[in-house]
Each structure stands twice: as structure tokens, then as C-alpha cells.
Short mmCIF file of C-alpha atoms in Angstrom, two decimals:
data_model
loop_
_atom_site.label_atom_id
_atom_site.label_comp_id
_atom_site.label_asym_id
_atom_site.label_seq_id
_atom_site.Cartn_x
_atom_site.Cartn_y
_atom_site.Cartn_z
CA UNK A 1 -7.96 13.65 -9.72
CA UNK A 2 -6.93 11.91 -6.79
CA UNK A 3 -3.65 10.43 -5.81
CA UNK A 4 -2.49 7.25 -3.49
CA UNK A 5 0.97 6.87 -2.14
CA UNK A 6 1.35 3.22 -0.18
CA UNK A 7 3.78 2.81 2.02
CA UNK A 8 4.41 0.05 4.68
CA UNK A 9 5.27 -2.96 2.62
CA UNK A 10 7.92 -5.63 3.78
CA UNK A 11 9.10 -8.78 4.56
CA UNK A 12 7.72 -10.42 7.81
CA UNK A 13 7.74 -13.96 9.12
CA UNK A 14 4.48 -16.22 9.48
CA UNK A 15 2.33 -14.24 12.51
CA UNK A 16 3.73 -11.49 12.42
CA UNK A 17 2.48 -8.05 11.86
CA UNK A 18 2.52 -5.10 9.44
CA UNK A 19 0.91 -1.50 9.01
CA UNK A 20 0.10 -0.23 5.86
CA UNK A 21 -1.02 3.38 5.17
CA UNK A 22 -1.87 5.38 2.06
CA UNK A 23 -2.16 9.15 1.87
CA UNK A 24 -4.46 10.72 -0.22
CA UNK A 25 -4.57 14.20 -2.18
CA UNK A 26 -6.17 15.85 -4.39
CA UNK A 27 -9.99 16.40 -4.70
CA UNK A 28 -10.26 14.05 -1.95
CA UNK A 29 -13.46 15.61 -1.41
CA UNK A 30 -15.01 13.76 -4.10
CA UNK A 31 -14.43 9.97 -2.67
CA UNK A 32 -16.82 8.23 -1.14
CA UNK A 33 -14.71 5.53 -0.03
CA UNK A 34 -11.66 3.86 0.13
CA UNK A 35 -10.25 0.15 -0.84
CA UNK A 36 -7.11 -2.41 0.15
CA UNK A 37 -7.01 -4.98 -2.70
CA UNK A 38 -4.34 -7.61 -3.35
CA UNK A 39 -2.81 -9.19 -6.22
CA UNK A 40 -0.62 -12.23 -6.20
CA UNK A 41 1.99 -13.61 -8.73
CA UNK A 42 -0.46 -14.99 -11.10
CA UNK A 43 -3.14 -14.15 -9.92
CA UNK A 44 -6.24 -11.69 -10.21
CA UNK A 45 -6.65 -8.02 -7.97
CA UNK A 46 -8.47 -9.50 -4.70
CA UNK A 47 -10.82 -6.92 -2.73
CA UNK A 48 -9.51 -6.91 0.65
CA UNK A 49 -11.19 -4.36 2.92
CA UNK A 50 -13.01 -0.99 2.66
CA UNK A 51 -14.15 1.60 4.43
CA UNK A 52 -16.00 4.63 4.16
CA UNK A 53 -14.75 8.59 3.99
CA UNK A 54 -17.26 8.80 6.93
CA UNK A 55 -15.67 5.38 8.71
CA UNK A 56 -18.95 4.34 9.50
CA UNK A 57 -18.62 1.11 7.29
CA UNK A 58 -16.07 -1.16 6.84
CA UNK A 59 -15.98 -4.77 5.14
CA UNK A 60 -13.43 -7.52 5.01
CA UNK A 61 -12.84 -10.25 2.60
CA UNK A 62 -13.63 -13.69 4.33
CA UNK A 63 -9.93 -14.84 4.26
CA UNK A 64 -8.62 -11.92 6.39
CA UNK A 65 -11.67 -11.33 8.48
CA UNK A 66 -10.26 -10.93 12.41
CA UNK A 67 -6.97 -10.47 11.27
CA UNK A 68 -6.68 -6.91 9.53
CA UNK A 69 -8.69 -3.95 10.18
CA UNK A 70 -8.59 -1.07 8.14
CA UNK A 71 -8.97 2.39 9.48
CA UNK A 72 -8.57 6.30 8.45
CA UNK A 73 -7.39 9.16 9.97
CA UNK A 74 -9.30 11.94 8.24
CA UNK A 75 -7.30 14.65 9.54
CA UNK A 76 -3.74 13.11 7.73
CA UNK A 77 -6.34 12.08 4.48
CA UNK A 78 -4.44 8.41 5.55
CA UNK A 79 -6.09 4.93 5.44
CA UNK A 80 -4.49 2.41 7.08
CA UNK A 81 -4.56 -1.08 6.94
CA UNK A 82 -3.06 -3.02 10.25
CA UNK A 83 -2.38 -7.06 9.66
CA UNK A 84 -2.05 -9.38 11.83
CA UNK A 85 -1.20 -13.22 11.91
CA UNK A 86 -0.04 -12.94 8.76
CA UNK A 87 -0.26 -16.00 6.50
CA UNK A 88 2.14 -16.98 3.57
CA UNK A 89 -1.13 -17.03 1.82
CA UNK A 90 -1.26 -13.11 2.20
CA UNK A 91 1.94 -12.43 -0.03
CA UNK A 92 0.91 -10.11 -2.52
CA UNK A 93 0.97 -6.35 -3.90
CA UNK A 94 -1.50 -4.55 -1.85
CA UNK A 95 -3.03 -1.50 -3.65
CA UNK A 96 -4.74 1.18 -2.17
CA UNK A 97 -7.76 2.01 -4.30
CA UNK A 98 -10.35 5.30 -4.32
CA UNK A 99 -14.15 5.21 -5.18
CA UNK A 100 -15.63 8.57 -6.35
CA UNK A 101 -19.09 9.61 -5.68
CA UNK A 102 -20.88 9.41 -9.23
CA UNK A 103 -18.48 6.54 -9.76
CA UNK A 104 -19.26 2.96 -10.94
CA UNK A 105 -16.51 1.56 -9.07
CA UNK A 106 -13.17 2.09 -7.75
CA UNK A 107 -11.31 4.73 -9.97
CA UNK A 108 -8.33 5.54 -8.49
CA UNK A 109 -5.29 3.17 -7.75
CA UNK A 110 -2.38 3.61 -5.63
CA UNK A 111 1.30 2.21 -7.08
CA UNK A 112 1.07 -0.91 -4.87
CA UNK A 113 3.44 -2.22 -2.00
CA UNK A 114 4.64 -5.67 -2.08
CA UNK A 115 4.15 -7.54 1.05
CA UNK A 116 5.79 -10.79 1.69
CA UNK A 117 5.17 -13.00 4.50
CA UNK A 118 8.00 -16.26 5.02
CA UNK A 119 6.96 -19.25 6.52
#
């Protein structure tokens, strides 16, 4: 088993910034990489960014592409997830997600953080 605990959630005005993290434990060991993914009032779960255990991969959703970058800090079993010129549009709970080796996808999910951007 592995657990997520997000933190970093808030309420920030249109441009403005926000860091999230999520701490793993557990058999960390066994994930092959980690997930952001959003989900908006009414909406479907949205992949937002991933990277690998290694960190020698990430990938970004088009819509927040040169605006967030995710990163890990292997040492604190943390991945964080830094936005920038934040958009209403990006209002959402943001999960943080794990994806096992031997998995089919992601298979471990974080409670969420609600992040809420005014315009």
C-alpha cells in the first residue's frame, strides 16, 4: 500500500502562484511514477502532470504547459507541483495520484486539495 497526503491548497487571485506537495509512504518502492490530476465541480478527473520516481520524465497537460512544473524530492518521498499564472479556469480539487510497477494505471489516490483561483 501506498499513501498520499496533499497539502498546499488555497485561495489565490488570477496570476498568482501556489505550491502543492504530496508526501508519500509506504512501499513507495513499488511506484513507478507519480500523477497531479484535477477535478472540477461537474466535471471529470483531468490528468495534469507526471513525473517519474527517477525524474527523468515529466509531461504536462496542454492547458497548463509553461505554467506548472512538477518536481520530487526523493529524499522527503515529496512531489511537488509549483503553479503559476494561475487561471480561474484552474479551480479544481487537485489529487495526487501513484502508479505501481505491474500496474495498469494509476492506483493510488491522495484525499485531494481544493484550489481556487478568483478573478
Amino acid at each position: 500500500q501506498v499513501q498520499l497526503v496533499e497539502s498546499g491548497g488555497g485561495l489565490v487571485q488570477a496570476g498568482g502562484s501556489l505550491r502543492l506537495s504530496c508526501v508519500a509512504s509506504g512501499r513507495t518502492f513499488d511506484v513507478y511514477k507519480m500523477g497531479w490530476f484535477r477535478q472540477a465541480p461537474g466535471k471529470d478527473r483531468d490528468f495534469v502532470a507526471t513525473i517519474t520516481q527517477s525524474g527523468d520524465s515529466t509531461d504536462y497537460a496542454d492547458s497548463v504547459k509553461g505554467r506548472f512544473t512538477i518536481s520530487r524530492d526523493r529524499a522527503k518521498s515529496t512531489v511537488y507541483l509549483q503553479m503559476n499564472s494561475l487561471k480561474p479556469e484552474d479551480t479544481a480539487v487537485y489529487y495526487c495520484a501513484a502508479f505501481s510497477y505491474g500496474s495498469a494505471n494509476y492506483n493510488y489516490w491522495g484525499q485531494g486539495t481544493q484550489v481556487t483561483v478568483s478573478s
